[in-house]
Amino acid sequence: MSNLHYFKREWITPSDETINVDIAIYGGTASGIIAAVTAAQRGKSVVVLQPGKHVGGMTTGGLGWTDFGRKHVIGGRSREFYNMVGKLYGLSEEWQFEPSKARKVIDTLIADNNIDVRYCQYVDTVETSGGKITAAKMLGGLTVNAKMWIDASYEGDLMAKAGVSFTTGREANSQYDEKLNGIQVRDKHQFSHPVDPYKVAGDPSSGLLPMLEEGDFTAKQGEGDKRLQAYNFRVCMTDDPELKIDWAKPAGFEPELYELVSRWFNAEKDGYNEQIKNKPDTPAKFDVFPNKTPGGHRKTDTNNHGAVSSDFIGGNWEWPDASYERREEIFQRHVAWQQGYYWFVANDESIPQRYRDAYRTWGLPKDEFTDTGNWPHQLYVRECRRMVADYVITEHDCLGNHVQDSVGMGSYTMDSHNCTRFAKVIDGKAWVLNDGDVQIPPTDPYPVSYRAVVPKVGEIGNLFVPVCFSASHIAYGSARMEPVFMALGESVAIAASLCLDENCPVQELPYDHLQPELLKAKQVLFDPTKQ
């Protein structure tokens, strides 16, 4: 039986246990596991509270084609992780890898360091006193008392329940004097020619196709809203006929959701332009890992690509504040959408033959994600809550405004996936357009401020937030990469250990005490090519 779920009430085991530790980590992402290993090796008692049955987050959940930006600014345990993956392939390091290889490394780190991981622990309530978290209770009753806390989850649920300031969605450009934030209707992953948006083609009175909005978002460029860049699953595929499982039509398949897919893949019938760069084509972003498995099998990390693809645009807006039960429903909607998309393009007769043939080449490998029906266990929560701290990372950091209290470095493109799909009439012709996709590289690698991973002065004094850190929407799109999350996980664990040793709130830890310890750990804090 598949355990492909975000949350199941029957996973919750009643408990009256109380755990007392130096450092409690909420979220068994790669960042959380690296933080736990770091703290344990510094002699601190640690527990990892994982909401779900799997650890490693996106690193073990299908994102094997690592978004590393500039490798030379990734150091410490983050770099060591990729070295450990490389050794499984007989290499010094590897950044493109099968999910099962990443999970093997994460499991090794947990076992070798005797990390206490408690699975299916979803935070219920957080108790605070005197500006500190004193305890947290999980669903089921497990109580955790800790001197220091790290929220390494993608959602920031512990942070939110502790009363820390946070935001969601996109700020207006005016808020931080940015140019790339807010509503953005641009030319990538975009409809490059008209596709009819109406349920009955050509008939506006029939209403819009599912998941389409009315309104001219192009006139709102740069305005803020609470919409989130789309989520999807990073799917490991194979084209090896002995290994692959063919696409199956999901239960409860909703054909009306895929009418837009059909119209886009048939767009060549209406003034098709061979020069259009992002025309419908054979599968793209099927990134094939360089290392074949024994027997020569090819596998991929397959991501969203183009105007209509695996991103379920608009399907995730409720996620940050939703209950665990509601998130499970949203999770399953994403599963159904993406599984339905692959089946539809590979099999439906409305799709041109060459596309069907191309998609049928691929399927799910039977030796990956064996306990979740060969589908990734982790929804790609690209962005959820973001802490609002005394320092907010913005596009100005990415474009040259570099801080001095570095705890790690970002270097990837300012990358947002689409947030909204809408209908617009242009020159008398109805179009579908996407809003939200931005892909602008930073000028150079940039430091992430210590002040961006701790709450504001006067808020919680024993909490670190290395994943839902303080950043504007567009800057978060650059820094939100797994190698950075791991680097920040290590840095905050070192900082937490020092705060315990010095008996000080996280906001008062002197940076000149922290920096030497980070350098000893071989963290890269400033671009070595610029010094």
Coordinates of C-alpha atoms in Angstrom, one line a residue:
M1 CA 0.0 0.0 0.0
S2 CA 1.4 3.4 -1.0
N3 CA 2.1 6.0 1.7
L4 CA 1.9 8.9 -0.7
H5 CA 0.4 11.4 1.7
Y6 CA 1.4 14.7 3.4
F7 CA -0.7 13.9 6.5
K8 CA -2.8 11.0 7.7
R9 CA -4.5 11.2 11.1
E10 CA -3.8 7.5 11.7
W11 CA -0.1 8.2 11.5
I12 CA -0.4 10.0 14.9
T13 CA 0.5 7.8 17.8
P14 CA -0.9 9.0 21.2
S15 CA 2.0 9.7 23.6
D16 CA 2.5 11.2 27.0
E17 CA 6.3 11.3 26.6
T18 CA 8.3 14.4 27.4
I19 CA 11.6 14.9 25.7
N20 CA 14.2 17.3 27.2
V21 CA 17.1 18.3 24.9
D22 CA 19.5 21.2 24.3
I23 CA 18.3 21.8 20.7
A24 CA 15.1 20.7 19.1
I25 CA 14.8 20.8 15.3
Y26 CA 11.4 21.0 13.7
G27 CA 11.6 19.7 10.1
G28 CA 13.7 16.8 8.9
T29 CA 14.7 18.5 5.7
A30 CA 18.3 18.3 4.5
S31 CA 18.8 21.6 6.4
G32 CA 17.3 20.1 9.5
I33 CA 19.4 16.9 9.3
I34 CA 22.6 18.9 8.7
A35 CA 21.7 21.1 11.7
A36 CA 21.2 18.0 13.9
V37 CA 24.5 16.4 12.9
T38 CA 26.3 19.7 13.5
A39 CA 24.8 20.2 17.0
A40 CA 25.4 16.5 18.0
Q41 CA 29.0 16.7 17.0
R42 CA 29.4 19.8 19.2
G43 CA 28.2 17.8 22.1
K44 CA 24.6 19.0 22.3
S45 CA 21.6 16.7 22.8
V46 CA 19.3 16.9 19.8
V47 CA 15.9 15.7 18.6
V48 CA 14.5 16.0 15.0
L49 CA 10.7 16.3 14.8
Q50 CA 9.7 15.3 11.3
P51 CA 6.1 16.0 10.1
G52 CA 5.8 13.0 7.9
K53 CA 7.4 9.6 7.2
H54 CA 10.4 10.7 5.2
V55 CA 13.5 12.8 5.9
G56 CA 15.7 14.9 3.5
G57 CA 12.9 17.1 2.0
M58 CA 13.5 17.9 -1.6
T59 CA 17.1 16.6 -1.6
T60 CA 15.8 13.1 -1.2
G61 CA 12.4 13.9 -2.7
G62 CA 13.3 14.1 -6.4
L63 CA 15.4 17.3 -6.7
G64 CA 18.5 15.5 -7.9
W65 CA 19.5 18.1 -10.5
T66 CA 20.9 20.4 -7.9
D67 CA 20.3 24.2 -8.3
F68 CA 23.8 25.1 -7.0
G69 CA 24.4 28.4 -8.7
R70 CA 28.2 28.9 -8.1
K71 CA 29.8 25.8 -6.6
H72 CA 32.8 27.7 -5.2
V73 CA 30.6 29.4 -2.5
I74 CA 29.2 26.1 -1.2
G75 CA 31.3 24.8 1.7
G76 CA 31.1 23.0 5.0
R77 CA 28.7 20.1 5.5
S78 CA 26.7 21.2 2.6
R79 CA 29.7 20.6 0.3
E80 CA 30.5 17.4 2.2
F81 CA 27.0 16.1 1.4
Y82 CA 27.7 16.3 -2.3
N83 CA 31.1 14.6 -1.7
M84 CA 29.3 11.8 0.0
V85 CA 26.9 11.4 -2.9
G86 CA 29.8 11.4 -5.3
K87 CA 31.5 8.5 -3.4
L88 CA 28.4 6.3 -4.1
Y89 CA 29.2 6.8 -7.8
G90 CA 33.0 6.4 -7.4
L91 CA 33.5 10.1 -7.8
S92 CA 34.9 12.9 -5.6
E93 CA 31.5 14.7 -5.6
E94 CA 28.2 14.7 -7.6
W95 CA 25.5 17.3 -7.9
Q96 CA 23.1 15.3 -10.2
F97 CA 21.9 12.1 -8.5
E98 CA 19.1 9.6 -8.0
P99 CA 16.8 10.2 -5.0
S100 CA 17.7 6.9 -3.5
K101 CA 21.4 7.9 -3.4
A102 CA 20.6 11.1 -1.5
R103 CA 18.4 9.2 0.9
K104 CA 21.3 6.7 1.5
V105 CA 23.6 9.7 2.5
I106 CA 20.9 11.2 4.8
D107 CA 20.3 7.9 6.4
T108 CA 24.1 7.4 6.9
L109 CA 24.4 10.9 8.5
I110 CA 21.5 10.1 10.9
A111 CA 22.9 6.6 11.8
D112 CA 26.6 7.6 12.2
N113 CA 25.7 10.5 14.5
N114 CA 22.9 8.7 16.5
I115 CA 20.4 11.4 15.7
D116 CA 17.0 10.9 17.4
V117 CA 14.4 11.4 14.6
R118 CA 10.8 11.3 15.6
Y119 CA 8.6 10.7 12.6
C120 CA 5.0 11.9 12.0
Q121 CA 5.4 14.7 14.5
Y122 CA 3.2 17.7 13.5
V123 CA 3.5 20.7 15.8
D124 CA 0.2 21.4 17.6
T125 CA 0.9 24.1 20.2
V126 CA 4.0 26.2 21.2
E127 CA 4.4 27.6 24.7
T128 CA 6.4 30.8 25.2
S129 CA 7.5 32.7 28.2
G130 CA 9.9 35.6 28.7
G131 CA 10.5 35.9 25.0
K132 CA 11.5 32.2 24.6
I133 CA 9.9 29.0 23.4
T134 CA 9.6 26.9 26.6
A135 CA 7.9 23.8 25.1
A136 CA 6.1 22.5 22.0
K137 CA 3.5 19.8 21.9
M138 CA 3.0 17.6 18.9
L139 CA -0.3 16.1 17.6
G140 CA -0.6 13.0 19.7
G141 CA 0.7 14.5 22.8
L142 CA 4.5 14.3 22.6
T143 CA 6.0 17.3 24.5
V144 CA 9.4 18.7 23.8
N145 CA 11.3 21.0 26.1
A146 CA 14.4 22.5 24.6
K147 CA 16.8 25.3 25.3
M148 CA 17.2 26.2 21.6
W149 CA 14.9 25.6 18.7
I150 CA 15.5 25.4 14.9
D151 CA 12.6 25.6 12.5
A152 CA 14.0 23.9 9.4
S153 CA 10.6 23.1 7.9
Y154 CA 9.5 24.4 4.5
E155 CA 6.3 25.9 6.0
G156 CA 7.6 27.6 9.1
D157 CA 4.8 26.2 11.2
L158 CA 6.8 26.2 14.5
M159 CA 7.9 29.8 13.8
A160 CA 4.4 30.9 13.2
K161 CA 2.9 29.2 16.3
A162 CA 5.6 30.9 18.3
G163 CA 4.3 34.3 17.3
V164 CA 7.3 35.3 15.1
S165 CA 6.6 37.9 12.4
F166 CA 6.3 36.5 9.0
T167 CA 4.7 37.2 5.6
T168 CA 3.5 35.2 2.6
G169 CA 3.1 36.0 -1.1
R170 CA 4.7 38.8 -3.1
E171 CA 5.6 42.2 -1.8
A172 CA 4.9 45.2 -4.0
N173 CA 8.1 46.6 -5.7
S174 CA 7.6 49.8 -3.7
Q175 CA 8.0 48.1 -0.3
Y176 CA 11.7 47.4 -0.7
D177 CA 12.4 49.6 -3.7
E178 CA 12.7 46.5 -5.9
K179 CA 12.0 46.0 -9.6
L180 CA 11.4 42.3 -9.8
N181 CA 8.9 41.7 -7.1
G182 CA 5.1 41.6 -7.2
I183 CA 3.0 40.7 -10.3
Q184 CA 5.3 39.9 -13.3
V185 CA 4.0 39.0 -16.7
R186 CA 7.1 38.1 -18.7
D187 CA 8.2 36.1 -21.7
K188 CA 9.5 32.8 -20.2
H189 CA 7.3 29.8 -19.5
Q190 CA 4.7 31.9 -21.2
F191 CA 2.0 31.5 -23.9
S192 CA 3.7 32.9 -27.0
H193 CA 0.6 32.9 -29.2
P194 CA -3.2 32.9 -28.6
V195 CA -4.9 29.9 -26.9
D196 CA -8.6 30.2 -26.4
P197 CA -9.5 30.5 -22.7
Y198 CA -13.2 29.7 -22.8
K199 CA -14.9 26.5 -21.9
V200 CA -16.6 26.6 -25.3
A201 CA -14.0 27.9 -27.7
G202 CA -14.9 31.4 -29.0
D203 CA -17.8 31.8 -26.5
P204 CA -17.0 34.1 -23.6
S205 CA -20.5 33.5 -22.1
S206 CA -19.5 29.8 -21.5
G207 CA -17.0 31.0 -18.8
L208 CA -13.3 30.4 -18.4
L209 CA -11.5 27.1 -18.4
P210 CA -10.6 25.7 -14.9
M211 CA -7.8 27.4 -13.0
L212 CA -8.0 30.6 -15.1
E213 CA -8.6 34.1 -13.6
E214 CA -10.2 37.1 -15.1
G215 CA -8.4 40.4 -15.1
D216 CA -5.6 42.2 -16.8
F217 CA -2.6 41.3 -14.7
T218 CA -0.3 43.0 -17.2
A219 CA -1.7 46.4 -15.9
K220 CA -0.7 45.5 -12.3
Q221 CA 3.0 44.9 -12.9
G222 CA 4.9 45.2 -9.7
E223 CA 1.9 45.2 -7.4
G224 CA 1.9 42.9 -4.4
D225 CA -0.5 40.0 -3.5
K226 CA -0.7 36.9 -1.4
R227 CA -0.2 34.4 -4.3
L228 CA 2.5 31.8 -4.2
Q229 CA 4.7 30.6 -7.0
A230 CA 3.5 27.2 -8.1
Y231 CA 4.3 23.9 -6.5
N232 CA 4.9 20.6 -8.3
F233 CA 6.8 17.3 -7.8
R234 CA 10.3 16.8 -9.1
V235 CA 9.7 13.5 -10.7
C236 CA 12.4 10.9 -11.3
M237 CA 11.7 9.2 -14.6
T238 CA 13.4 6.5 -16.7
D239 CA 13.3 5.5 -20.3
D240 CA 14.6 2.0 -19.7
P241 CA 11.9 -0.5 -20.8
E242 CA 12.9 -3.0 -18.1
L243 CA 12.8 -0.5 -15.3
K244 CA 10.0 1.9 -16.2
I245 CA 6.3 1.8 -15.1
D246 CA 4.0 3.3 -17.7
W247 CA 1.9 6.3 -16.9
A248 CA -1.4 5.3 -15.3
K249 CA -4.6 7.3 -15.5
P250 CA -5.2 8.6 -11.9
A251 CA -8.4 7.8 -10.1
G252 CA -10.8 10.6 -10.3
F253 CA -9.2 12.0 -13.5
E254 CA -10.8 15.4 -14.3
P255 CA -10.6 15.8 -18.1
E256 CA -11.8 19.4 -18.0
L257 CA -8.5 20.3 -16.3
Y258 CA -6.5 19.3 -19.3
E259 CA -8.5 21.1 -22.1
L260 CA -6.0 23.9 -21.9
V261 CA -3.2 21.3 -22.3
S262 CA -4.8 20.0 -25.4
R263 CA -5.3 23.4 -26.9
W264 CA -1.7 24.4 -26.2
F265 CA -0.2 21.3 -27.7
N266 CA -2.4 21.8 -30.8
A267 CA -1.6 25.5 -31.1
E268 CA 0.3 24.9 -34.3
K269 CA -3.0 24.5 -36.1
D270 CA -3.7 28.2 -35.8
G271 CA -0.9 30.3 -37.2
Y272 CA 2.0 28.2 -35.8
N273 CA 5.3 30.0 -36.0
E274 CA 8.3 27.8 -36.4
Q275 CA 10.5 30.7 -35.0
I276 CA 8.7 30.8 -31.7
K277 CA 11.3 29.8 -29.1
N278 CA 8.9 28.3 -26.5
K279 CA 6.5 26.5 -28.8
P280 CA 5.1 23.2 -27.7
D281 CA 7.8 20.6 -28.3
T282 CA 9.0 17.2 -27.2
P283 CA 9.6 16.9 -23.4
A284 CA 12.0 19.5 -21.9
K285 CA 13.6 19.7 -18.5
F286 CA 13.9 15.9 -18.5
D287 CA 17.4 16.3 -17.0
V288 CA 19.2 13.0 -17.4
F289 CA 21.6 12.2 -14.6
P290 CA 25.1 11.6 -15.9
N291 CA 25.7 8.4 -13.9
K292 CA 23.9 5.4 -15.3
T293 CA 23.0 2.8 -12.7
P294 CA 24.4 -0.8 -13.0
G295 CA 22.8 -2.1 -16.2
G296 CA 22.9 1.2 -18.0
H297 CA 19.6 2.6 -16.8
R298 CA 18.9 6.3 -17.5
K299 CA 17.0 8.4 -14.9
T300 CA 16.0 12.0 -14.7
D301 CA 15.0 14.8 -12.5
T302 CA 12.0 16.2 -14.5
N303 CA 10.7 19.7 -13.7
N304 CA 8.1 22.1 -15.0
H305 CA 8.8 23.6 -18.4
G306 CA 6.8 25.9 -20.7
A307 CA 3.4 27.5 -20.8
V308 CA 1.5 24.5 -19.4
S309 CA 3.4 21.8 -17.6
S310 CA 3.7 20.0 -14.3
D311 CA 3.3 23.2 -12.1
F312 CA -0.2 23.3 -10.7
I313 CA -0.6 27.1 -11.0
G314 CA -3.0 28.5 -8.5
G315 CA -3.5 25.2 -6.6
N316 CA -1.3 26.1 -3.6
W317 CA -2.4 29.5 -2.5
E318 CA -4.0 28.1 0.7
W319 CA -1.0 26.0 1.7
P320 CA 0.7 28.3 4.3
D321 CA -2.2 28.8 6.6
A322 CA -4.1 25.6 5.9
S323 CA -4.7 22.9 8.5
Y324 CA -2.8 19.6 8.2
E325 CA -5.9 18.0 6.9
R326 CA -6.5 20.7 4.3
R327 CA -2.8 20.5 3.2
E328 CA -3.4 16.7 2.6
E329 CA -6.2 17.6 0.3
I330 CA -4.1 20.2 -1.6
F331 CA -1.2 17.6 -1.7
Q332 CA -3.5 15.0 -3.3
R333 CA -4.8 17.6 -5.8
H334 CA -1.2 18.2 -6.9
V335 CA -0.5 14.5 -7.2
A336 CA -3.7 14.1 -9.3
W337 CA -2.9 17.1 -11.5
Q338 CA 0.7 16.0 -12.3
Q339 CA 0.0 12.3 -12.8
G340 CA -3.0 13.2 -14.9
Y341 CA -0.8 15.6 -17.0
Y342 CA 1.8 12.9 -17.8
W343 CA -0.9 10.3 -18.6
F344 CA -2.9 12.8 -20.7
V345 CA 0.0 14.0 -22.9
A346 CA 1.2 10.4 -23.4
N347 CA -2.2 8.9 -24.2
D348 CA -5.0 11.3 -25.1
E349 CA -5.8 11.3 -28.8
S350 CA -6.2 15.1 -28.8
I351 CA -2.5 15.4 -28.3
P352 CA -0.4 15.3 -31.5
Q353 CA 1.2 11.9 -32.1
R354 CA 4.8 13.1 -31.8
Y355 CA 4.2 14.4 -28.3
R356 CA 2.4 11.3 -27.2
D357 CA 5.3 9.2 -28.5
A358 CA 7.8 11.4 -26.7
Y359 CA 6.1 11.2 -23.3
R360 CA 5.4 7.5 -23.6
T361 CA 9.1 7.0 -23.8
W362 CA 9.3 7.8 -20.1
G363 CA 7.8 6.4 -17.0
L364 CA 8.4 5.9 -13.3
P365 CA 11.4 3.8 -12.2
K366 CA 10.3 0.8 -10.2
D367 CA 13.4 1.1 -7.9
E368 CA 12.8 4.7 -6.7
F369 CA 10.3 5.8 -4.0
T370 CA 9.3 2.1 -3.5
D371 CA 7.1 2.9 -0.5
T372 CA 5.1 5.7 -2.1
G373 CA 4.1 4.1 -5.4
N374 CA 7.3 5.2 -7.1
W375 CA 6.2 8.8 -6.9
P376 CA 8.1 11.4 -4.8
H377 CA 7.0 11.8 -1.2
Q378 CA 7.9 15.5 -1.1
L379 CA 5.7 18.2 -2.7
Y380 CA 8.0 21.0 -3.9
V381 CA 7.0 23.8 -1.5
R382 CA 9.1 26.4 -3.3
E383 CA 8.0 29.2 -1.0
C384 CA 5.6 29.4 2.0
R385 CA 5.9 31.6 5.0
R386 CA 9.0 33.9 5.2
M387 CA 10.1 35.4 8.4
V388 CA 10.2 39.2 8.7
A389 CA 13.3 39.9 10.7
D390 CA 15.4 43.0 11.5
Y391 CA 17.2 42.3 8.2
V392 CA 15.2 41.3 5.0
I393 CA 17.2 40.0 2.1
T394 CA 16.0 41.7 -1.1
E395 CA 17.1 41.9 -4.7
H396 CA 19.5 44.6 -3.6
D397 CA 21.5 41.9 -1.8
C398 CA 21.5 39.8 -5.0
L399 CA 22.6 42.8 -7.1
G400 CA 25.6 44.0 -5.0
N401 CA 24.5 45.3 -1.5
H402 CA 26.6 42.8 0.5
V403 CA 26.3 42.5 4.3
Q404 CA 29.2 41.7 6.6
D405 CA 27.5 39.3 9.1
S406 CA 27.5 36.3 6.6
V407 CA 26.4 32.8 7.6
G408 CA 26.4 31.4 4.1
M409 CA 26.1 32.5 0.5
G410 CA 23.4 32.6 -2.2
S411 CA 24.3 32.6 -5.9
Y412 CA 21.4 31.1 -7.9
T413 CA 19.2 33.1 -10.3
M414 CA 16.4 35.1 -8.8
D415 CA 13.9 32.5 -9.8
S416 CA 10.1 32.5 -9.3
H417 CA 7.7 30.1 -11.0
N418 CA 4.4 31.4 -12.2
C419 CA 1.8 32.3 -9.6
T420 CA -1.4 33.0 -11.7
R421 CA -2.9 32.0 -15.0
F422 CA -5.3 34.5 -16.5
A423 CA -7.3 35.4 -19.6
K424 CA -6.9 38.6 -21.6
V425 CA -8.2 39.9 -24.9
I426 CA -5.4 41.4 -27.0
D427 CA -6.2 43.1 -30.3
G428 CA -9.6 41.4 -30.3
K429 CA -8.2 37.9 -29.7
A430 CA -8.6 36.0 -26.5
W431 CA -5.3 34.8 -24.9
V432 CA -4.2 32.8 -21.9
L433 CA -1.2 34.3 -20.1
N434 CA 0.9 33.3 -17.1
D435 CA 2.0 35.7 -14.3
G436 CA 4.9 35.3 -12.0
D437 CA 7.9 33.7 -13.8
V438 CA 11.1 35.7 -13.2
Q439 CA 14.6 34.4 -14.0
I440 CA 17.3 37.1 -13.4
P441 CA 20.8 36.1 -12.3
P442 CA 22.5 38.0 -9.4
T443 CA 25.6 40.0 -10.3
D444 CA 27.8 38.0 -8.0
P445 CA 27.4 35.5 -5.1
Y446 CA 26.1 37.3 -2.1
P447 CA 26.3 36.7 1.7
V448 CA 23.2 35.8 3.7
S449 CA 23.0 37.9 6.9
Y450 CA 22.9 36.3 10.3
R451 CA 20.1 38.8 11.1
A452 CA 17.9 37.1 8.4
V453 CA 17.9 33.7 10.2
V454 CA 16.9 35.0 13.7
P455 CA 13.7 36.7 14.7
K456 CA 13.5 40.5 15.4
V457 CA 15.0 41.9 18.6
G458 CA 12.2 41.6 21.1
E459 CA 10.7 38.5 19.6
I460 CA 11.6 34.9 20.3
G461 CA 15.2 34.7 21.6
N462 CA 15.9 31.0 21.3
L463 CA 14.8 30.2 17.7
F464 CA 16.7 30.0 14.4
V465 CA 15.0 29.8 11.0
P466 CA 17.4 28.6 8.2
V467 CA 14.7 27.7 5.6
C468 CA 11.8 30.2 6.0
F469 CA 14.4 32.9 6.5
S470 CA 13.8 36.7 6.2
A471 CA 13.7 37.6 2.5
S472 CA 11.4 39.3 0.0
H473 CA 9.6 37.0 -2.5
I474 CA 12.1 37.6 -5.3
A475 CA 15.2 37.4 -3.2
Y476 CA 14.0 34.2 -1.6
G477 CA 13.7 32.8 -5.1
S478 CA 17.5 33.0 -5.4
A479 CA 18.5 31.9 -1.9
R480 CA 15.9 29.1 -1.5
M481 CA 18.1 26.4 -2.9
E482 CA 18.9 23.1 -1.1
P483 CA 22.7 23.7 -0.9
V484 CA 22.0 27.1 0.8
F485 CA 19.5 25.6 3.2
M486 CA 22.1 23.0 4.2
A487 CA 24.7 25.6 4.7
L488 CA 22.4 27.7 6.8
G489 CA 21.3 24.7 8.8
E490 CA 25.0 24.1 9.8
S491 CA 25.6 27.8 10.6
V492 CA 22.5 28.1 12.8
A493 CA 23.4 24.9 14.7
I494 CA 26.8 26.3 15.4
A495 CA 25.2 29.6 16.5
A496 CA 22.7 27.7 18.7
S497 CA 25.5 25.9 20.4
L498 CA 27.4 29.1 21.0
C499 CA 24.2 30.8 22.4
L500 CA 23.9 27.9 24.9
D501 CA 27.5 28.1 25.9
E502 CA 27.4 31.9 26.3
N503 CA 23.8 31.9 27.7
C504 CA 22.6 34.7 25.4
P505 CA 19.6 35.2 23.2
V506 CA 20.1 34.5 19.5
Q507 CA 19.9 38.2 18.7
E508 CA 22.8 39.0 21.0
L509 CA 25.4 36.5 19.9
P510 CA 28.4 38.6 18.9
Y511 CA 29.2 37.9 15.2
D512 CA 33.0 38.0 16.0
H513 CA 32.3 35.0 18.2
L514 CA 30.4 33.2 15.5
Q515 CA 32.5 33.9 12.4
P516 CA 35.6 32.0 13.6
E517 CA 33.6 28.9 14.3
L518 CA 31.9 29.0 10.9
L519 CA 35.3 29.4 9.2
K520 CA 36.6 26.4 11.2
A521 CA 33.7 24.4 9.8
K522 CA 34.9 25.5 6.3
Q523 CA 31.8 27.5 5.6
V524 CA 32.2 29.9 2.7
L525 CA 31.0 33.3 4.0
F526 CA 32.3 35.7 1.3
D527 CA 33.2 35.1 -2.4
P528 CA 36.8 34.0 -2.4
T529 CA 37.3 35.2 -5.9
K530 CA 36.5 38.8 -4.8
Q531 CA 38.9 39.0 -1.9

